[in-house]
Amino acid sequence: MGSKRRTVSDIKTALRAKVRSKPRVRGSEFLEMFILEKNKARLEQEKENIDKKRDQVTNDIQFIDDELEDLQGTVEGSRNPGSKTVDRSNNKKANGLKTMTMDY
C-alpha cells in the first residue's frame, strides 16, 4: 500500500512531455503539410456552411419583414376611424365560457 494511486492526471501528455520542443524529424514536413492542408480544407468548408446559414437567416428575416408589412397594411386597411366598436366586457358567461373583449 506504499505505492501512490495513479489517476488520469498522471498520464503523460504531449504537452507535459514537451514533445513539441523536440527537434523535428527529417521528412516530417510532408506530414505537416498534409495536416495543414486538411485543416485548411475543413475550415474553408466550415466557412462555406456558415455563409450559407447566414444567407438563409437573411432570407428568413426578409420574408418575416414582408409578412409583417402585408399584415400591417391589412390591419390599417380594415380599421375605419368612424367604425363603431362593440363593448362586450359586460358579457358574463356564454355556454360556460368567459368572453374577452377584442378590438380590431
mmCIF file of C-alpha atoms in Angstrom:
data_model
loop_
_atom_site.group_PDB
_atom_site.id
_atom_site.type_symbol
_atom_site.label_atom_id
_atom_site.label_comp_id
_atom_site.label_asym_id
_atom_site.label_seq_id
_atom_site.Cartn_x
_atom_site.Cartn_y
_atom_site.Cartn_z
ATOM 1 C CA MET A 1 0.000 0.000 0.000
ATOM 2 C CA GLY A 2 3.004 2.234 -0.139
ATOM 3 C CA SER A 3 2.531 2.961 -3.846
ATOM 4 C CA LYS A 4 0.704 6.118 -4.841
ATOM 5 C CA ARG A 5 -2.619 5.727 -6.634
ATOM 6 C CA ARG A 6 -2.449 6.607 -10.302
ATOM 7 C CA THR A 7 -5.126 8.822 -11.784
ATOM 8 C CA VAL A 8 -5.921 10.289 -15.183
ATOM 9 C CA SER A 9 -3.974 13.432 -14.305
ATOM 10 C CA ASP A 10 -0.799 11.313 -14.007
ATOM 11 C CA ILE A 11 -0.870 10.335 -17.684
ATOM 12 C CA LYS A 12 1.918 11.939 -19.669
ATOM 13 C CA THR A 13 0.566 14.068 -22.479
ATOM 14 C CA ALA A 14 2.433 15.623 -25.378
ATOM 15 C CA LEU A 15 2.307 18.949 -23.580
ATOM 16 C CA ARG A 16 3.664 17.576 -20.308
ATOM 17 C CA ALA A 17 6.361 15.567 -22.062
ATOM 18 C CA LYS A 18 7.278 18.685 -24.109
ATOM 19 C CA VAL A 19 7.165 16.701 -27.325
ATOM 20 C CA ARG A 20 6.778 19.906 -29.296
ATOM 21 C CA SER A 21 10.140 21.147 -28.095
ATOM 22 C CA LYS A 22 11.900 18.150 -29.567
ATOM 23 C CA PRO A 23 13.652 18.782 -32.884
ATOM 24 C CA ARG A 24 11.604 17.802 -35.889
ATOM 25 C CA VAL A 25 12.371 14.535 -37.544
ATOM 26 C CA ARG A 26 13.663 14.939 -41.056
ATOM 27 C CA GLY A 27 10.954 14.082 -43.569
ATOM 28 C CA SER A 28 8.021 15.086 -41.357
ATOM 29 C CA GLU A 29 7.452 18.211 -43.443
ATOM 30 C CA PHE A 30 5.168 16.266 -45.788
ATOM 31 C CA LEU A 31 3.086 15.087 -42.865
ATOM 32 C CA GLU A 32 2.844 18.655 -41.521
ATOM 33 C CA MET A 33 1.846 19.906 -44.998
ATOM 34 C CA PHE A 34 -0.817 17.195 -45.259
ATOM 35 C CA ILE A 35 -2.259 18.032 -41.839
ATOM 36 C CA LEU A 36 -2.262 21.765 -42.575
ATOM 37 C CA GLU A 37 -3.978 21.216 -45.946
ATOM 38 C CA LYS A 38 -6.640 19.047 -44.297
ATOM 39 C CA ASN A 39 -7.252 21.699 -41.632
ATOM 40 C CA LYS A 40 -7.440 24.414 -44.277
ATOM 41 C CA ALA A 41 -9.981 22.403 -46.322
ATOM 42 C CA ARG A 42 -12.060 21.758 -43.200
ATOM 43 C CA LEU A 43 -12.065 25.442 -42.268
ATOM 44 C CA GLU A 44 -12.981 26.505 -45.814
ATOM 45 C CA GLN A 45 -15.907 24.069 -45.771
ATOM 46 C CA GLU A 46 -16.986 25.391 -42.387
ATOM 47 C CA LYS A 47 -16.799 28.976 -43.700
ATOM 48 C CA GLU A 48 -18.936 27.997 -46.692
ATOM 49 C CA ASN A 49 -21.528 26.381 -44.404
ATOM 50 C CA ILE A 50 -21.604 29.483 -42.192
ATOM 51 C CA ASP A 51 -22.075 31.711 -45.255
ATOM 52 C CA LYS A 52 -24.988 29.532 -46.414
ATOM 53 C CA LYS A 53 -26.543 29.693 -42.948
ATOM 54 C CA ARG A 54 -26.098 33.495 -42.871
ATOM 55 C CA ASP A 55 -27.817 33.784 -46.276
ATOM 56 C CA GLN A 56 -30.686 31.579 -45.082
ATOM 57 C CA VAL A 57 -31.148 33.690 -41.933
ATOM 58 C CA THR A 58 -31.125 36.880 -44.043
ATOM 59 C CA ASN A 59 -33.773 35.399 -46.356
ATOM 60 C CA ASP A 60 -35.899 34.349 -43.381
ATOM 61 C CA ILE A 61 -35.691 37.837 -41.872
ATOM 62 C CA GLN A 62 -36.680 39.398 -45.220
ATOM 63 C CA PHE A 63 -39.630 37.011 -45.516
ATOM 64 C CA ILE A 64 -40.799 37.906 -41.997
ATOM 65 C CA ASP A 65 -40.432 41.637 -42.757
ATOM 66 C CA ASP A 66 -42.543 41.211 -45.911
ATOM 67 C CA GLU A 67 -45.214 39.310 -43.970
ATOM 68 C CA LEU A 68 -45.262 41.986 -41.276
ATOM 69 C CA GLU A 69 -45.709 44.719 -43.898
ATOM 70 C CA ASP A 70 -48.592 42.796 -45.503
ATOM 71 C CA LEU A 71 -50.293 42.246 -42.149
ATOM 72 C CA GLN A 72 -49.726 45.864 -41.123
ATOM 73 C CA GLY A 73 -51.368 47.007 -44.361
ATOM 74 C CA THR A 74 -54.294 44.647 -43.760
ATOM 75 C CA VAL A 75 -54.771 45.889 -40.198
ATOM 76 C CA GLU A 76 -54.583 49.552 -41.204
ATOM 77 C CA GLY A 77 -56.909 48.983 -44.188
ATOM 78 C CA SER A 78 -59.597 47.284 -42.090
ATOM 79 C CA ARG A 79 -59.530 49.943 -39.394
ATOM 80 C CA ASN A 80 -62.038 52.747 -40.060
ATOM 81 C CA PRO A 81 -61.869 55.792 -37.807
ATOM 82 C CA GLY A 82 -65.681 56.124 -37.800
ATOM 83 C CA SER A 83 -66.470 52.483 -37.139
ATOM 84 C CA LYS A 84 -68.337 51.508 -34.030
ATOM 85 C CA THR A 85 -66.641 49.109 -31.636
ATOM 86 C CA VAL A 86 -68.848 46.815 -29.644
ATOM 87 C CA ASP A 87 -68.106 46.653 -25.921
ATOM 88 C CA ARG A 88 -68.598 43.090 -24.790
ATOM 89 C CA SER A 89 -66.972 43.457 -21.411
ATOM 90 C CA ASN A 90 -70.363 43.127 -19.661
ATOM 91 C CA ASN A 91 -70.958 39.604 -21.001
ATOM 92 C CA LYS A 92 -70.653 37.234 -18.042
ATOM 93 C CA LYS A 93 -70.641 33.713 -19.382
ATOM 94 C CA ALA A 94 -71.726 32.196 -22.645
ATOM 95 C CA ASN A 95 -72.170 28.445 -22.589
ATOM 96 C CA GLY A 96 -69.927 28.153 -19.576
ATOM 97 C CA LEU A 97 -67.072 30.110 -21.195
ATOM 98 C CA LYS A 98 -65.803 33.524 -20.259
ATOM 99 C CA THR A 99 -65.703 36.049 -23.054
ATOM 100 C CA MET A 100 -62.993 38.550 -23.710
ATOM 101 C CA THR A 101 -63.070 41.893 -25.483
ATOM 102 C CA MET A 102 -61.050 42.111 -28.667
ATOM 103 C CA ASP A 103 -60.654 45.314 -30.632
ATOM 104 C CA TYR A 104 -59.570 45.057 -34.219
#
